[in-house]
Amino acid sequence: MGRTHSYELTVTWTGDRGSGTSGYRDYDRTNEVTAPGLPTLAGSSDPTFRGDRDRWNPEQLLVAALAQCHLLAYLHACVNAGVVVVGYTDTPLGQMVETPDGAGHFTEVLLRPQVTVADAAMAQRAAEAHETAHRLCFIANSVNFPVRHEPTTLVTTAVATD
């Protein structure tokens, strides 16, 4: 059996306007996520569901967790493969379907990382490292929908100096 890790935080609803949940339109969906020593994360529901568009919603945070987990596993895989990554940006896209009963579920998340490596000789290994990262990603291993990847690998251009 492997090691067990625990993650504890506090989620506090901050949306009581004075009458609690007396009606569907009578409360805000705002909340705060806190953990000792970390900045407060302002949350709400998706604006489609009466949420505050200036706050993070759970759906965005799930997509962000998948993208961030892949990034961190990818950097680790690159170190092990001798690939020097000098830049990484991802623009992930999550797809969620709402069901007629008001529930819903994610159908997939597409990660679209754009990776810049230090040398053209590393490009193939950099591309292959995404599969290793996917296998290692704790979050991707925990969801019940596909997490796909459409990576792009670039090579840095050195600027000549006189």
C-alpha positions as semicolon CSV with decimal commas, in nm:
position;residue;x (nm);y (nm);z (nm)
1;M;0,000;0,000;0,000
2;G;0,130;0,347;-0,091
3;R;0,152;0,650;0,129
4;T;-0,169;0,833;0,215
5;H;-0,193;1,210;0,189
6;S;-0,468;1,424;0,339
7;Y;-0,586;1,766;0,227
8;E;-0,798;1,968;0,466
9;L;-0,943;2,312;0,411
10;T;-1,251;2,512;0,502
11;V;-1,530;2,622;0,271
12;T;-1,755;2,889;0,422
13;W;-2,075;3,014;0,261
14;T;-2,079;3,395;0,269
15;G;-2,399;3,455;0,072
16;D;-2,666;3,500;0,341
17;R;-2,848;3,825;0,262
18;G;-3,036;3,817;0,591
19;S;-3,304;3,560;0,515
20;G;-3,089;3,256;0,443
21;T;-3,219;3,023;0,176
22;S;-3,582;3,136;0,209
23;G;-3,608;3,138;-0,171
24;Y;-3,401;3,046;-0,475
25;R;-3,331;3,412;-0,557
26;D;-3,287;3,522;-0,194
27;Y;-2,925;3,424;-0,136
28;D;-2,586;3,464;-0,298
29;R;-2,377;3,166;-0,402
30;T;-2,057;3,327;-0,270
31;N;-1,816;3,131;-0,056
32;E;-1,459;3,138;0,063
33;V;-1,203;2,859;0,057
34;T;-0,941;2,892;0,326
35;A;-0,648;2,692;0,460
36;P;-0,386;2,794;0,715
37;G;-0,112;3,010;0,565
38;L;-0,275;3,048;0,222
39;P;-0,464;3,336;0,062
40;T;-0,841;3,312;0,065
41;L;-0,994;3,185;-0,257
42;A;-1,317;3,367;-0,346
43;G;-1,571;3,123;-0,489
44;S;-1,923;3,121;-0,624
45;S;-2,132;2,923;-0,867
46;D;-2,112;2,963;-1,243
47;P;-2,293;3,283;-1,350
48;T;-2,537;3,059;-1,539
49;F;-2,651;2,935;-1,199
50;R;-2,687;3,281;-1,038
51;G;-2,319;3,299;-0,941
52;D;-2,081;3,591;-0,918
53;R;-1,871;3,617;-1,236
54;D;-1,591;3,786;-1,039
55;R;-1,528;3,472;-0,834
56;W;-1,395;3,127;-0,923
57;N;-1,657;2,856;-0,967
58;P;-1,613;2,484;-0,890
59;E;-1,618;2,389;-1,256
60;Q;-1,330;2,627;-1,335
61;L;-1,139;2,500;-1,034
62;L;-1,176;2,139;-1,148
63;V;-1,041;2,224;-1,492
64;A;-0,761;2,428;-1,331
65;A;-0,674;2,138;-1,098
66;L;-0,641;1,902;-1,395
67;A;-0,426;2,149;-1,590
68;Q;-0,207;2,231;-1,291
69;C;-0,161;1,864;-1,200
70;H;-0,060;1,783;-1,558
71;L;0,186;2,074;-1,559
72;L;0,356;1,958;-1,241
73;A;0,369;1,592;-1,347
74;Y;0,495;1,700;-1,690
75;L;0,781;1,906;-1,548
76;H;0,882;1,606;-1,337
77;A;0,866;1,375;-1,640
78;C;1,079;1,618;-1,841
79;V;1,349;1,632;-1,576
80;N;1,363;1,253;-1,578
81;A;1,379;1,251;-1,961
82;G;1,654;1,513;-1,979
83;V;1,425;1,773;-2,135
84;V;1,480;2,138;-2,039
85;V;1,146;2,318;-2,038
86;V;1,178;2,697;-2,050
87;G;0,811;2,787;-2,097
88;Y;0,469;2,629;-2,044
89;T;0,120;2,769;-2,093
90;D;-0,206;2,577;-2,105
91;T;-0,551;2,687;-2,218
92;P;-0,765;2,393;-2,105
93;L;-1,128;2,350;-2,199
94;G;-1,377;2,157;-1,989
95;Q;-1,709;2,035;-2,123
96;M;-2,001;1,984;-1,884
97;V;-2,350;1,864;-1,970
98;E;-2,649;1,966;-1,767
99;T;-2,916;1,696;-1,737
100;P;-3,293;1,761;-1,744
101;D;-3,323;1,699;-1,369
102;G;-3,086;1,991;-1,295
103;A;-2,780;1,776;-1,226
104;G;-2,484;1,758;-1,457
105;H;-2,145;1,606;-1,520
106;F;-1,824;1,671;-1,709
107;T;-1,793;1,479;-2,033
108;E;-1,426;1,564;-2,091
109;V;-1,145;1,808;-2,032
110;L;-0,907;1,897;-2,312
111;L;-0,562;2,017;-2,207
112;R;-0,383;2,228;-2,467
113;P;-0,035;2,287;-2,326
114;Q;0,212;2,489;-2,529
115;V;0,560;2,388;-2,416
116;T;0,886;2,557;-2,508
117;V;1,204;2,353;-2,479
118;A;1,566;2,468;-2,481
119;D;1,686;2,260;-2,777
120;A;1,530;2,105;-3,088
121;A;1,687;1,769;-2,998
122;M;1,453;1,759;-2,696
123;A;1,127;1,813;-2,887
124;Q;1,035;1,447;-2,938
125;R;1,103;1,352;-2,575
126;A;0,910;1,662;-2,466
127;A;0,608;1,550;-2,666
128;E;0,631;1,196;-2,528
129;A;0,652;1,323;-2,170
130;H;0,282;1,423;-2,185
131;E;0,182;1,055;-2,174
132;T;0,400;0,998;-1,870
133;A;0,253;1,308;-1,705
134;H;-0,099;1,189;-1,775
135;R;-0,023;0,854;-1,615
136;L;0,129;1,025;-1,309
137;C;-0,135;1,298;-1,258
138;F;-0,323;1,231;-0,935
139;I;-0,623;1,441;-1,037
140;A;-0,662;1,289;-1,386
141;N;-0,647;0,945;-1,222
142;S;-0,934;1,047;-0,995
143;V;-1,199;1,165;-1,241
144;N;-1,453;0,953;-1,429
145;F;-1,433;1,136;-1,762
146;P;-1,161;1,154;-2,029
147;V;-0,879;1,402;-1,997
148;R;-0,738;1,450;-2,344
149;H;-0,423;1,634;-2,456
150;E;-0,342;1,841;-2,762
151;P;0,009;1,963;-2,681
152;T;0,226;2,190;-2,891
153;T;0,604;2,185;-2,855
154;L;0,813;2,488;-2,947
155;V;1,188;2,537;-2,939
156;T;1,333;2,853;-2,790
157;T;1,521;3,079;-3,025
158;A;1,850;3,198;-2,891
159;V;1,927;3,563;-2,944
160;A;2,280;3,625;-3,070
161;T;2,481;3,884;-2,882
162;D;2,789;4,063;-3,009
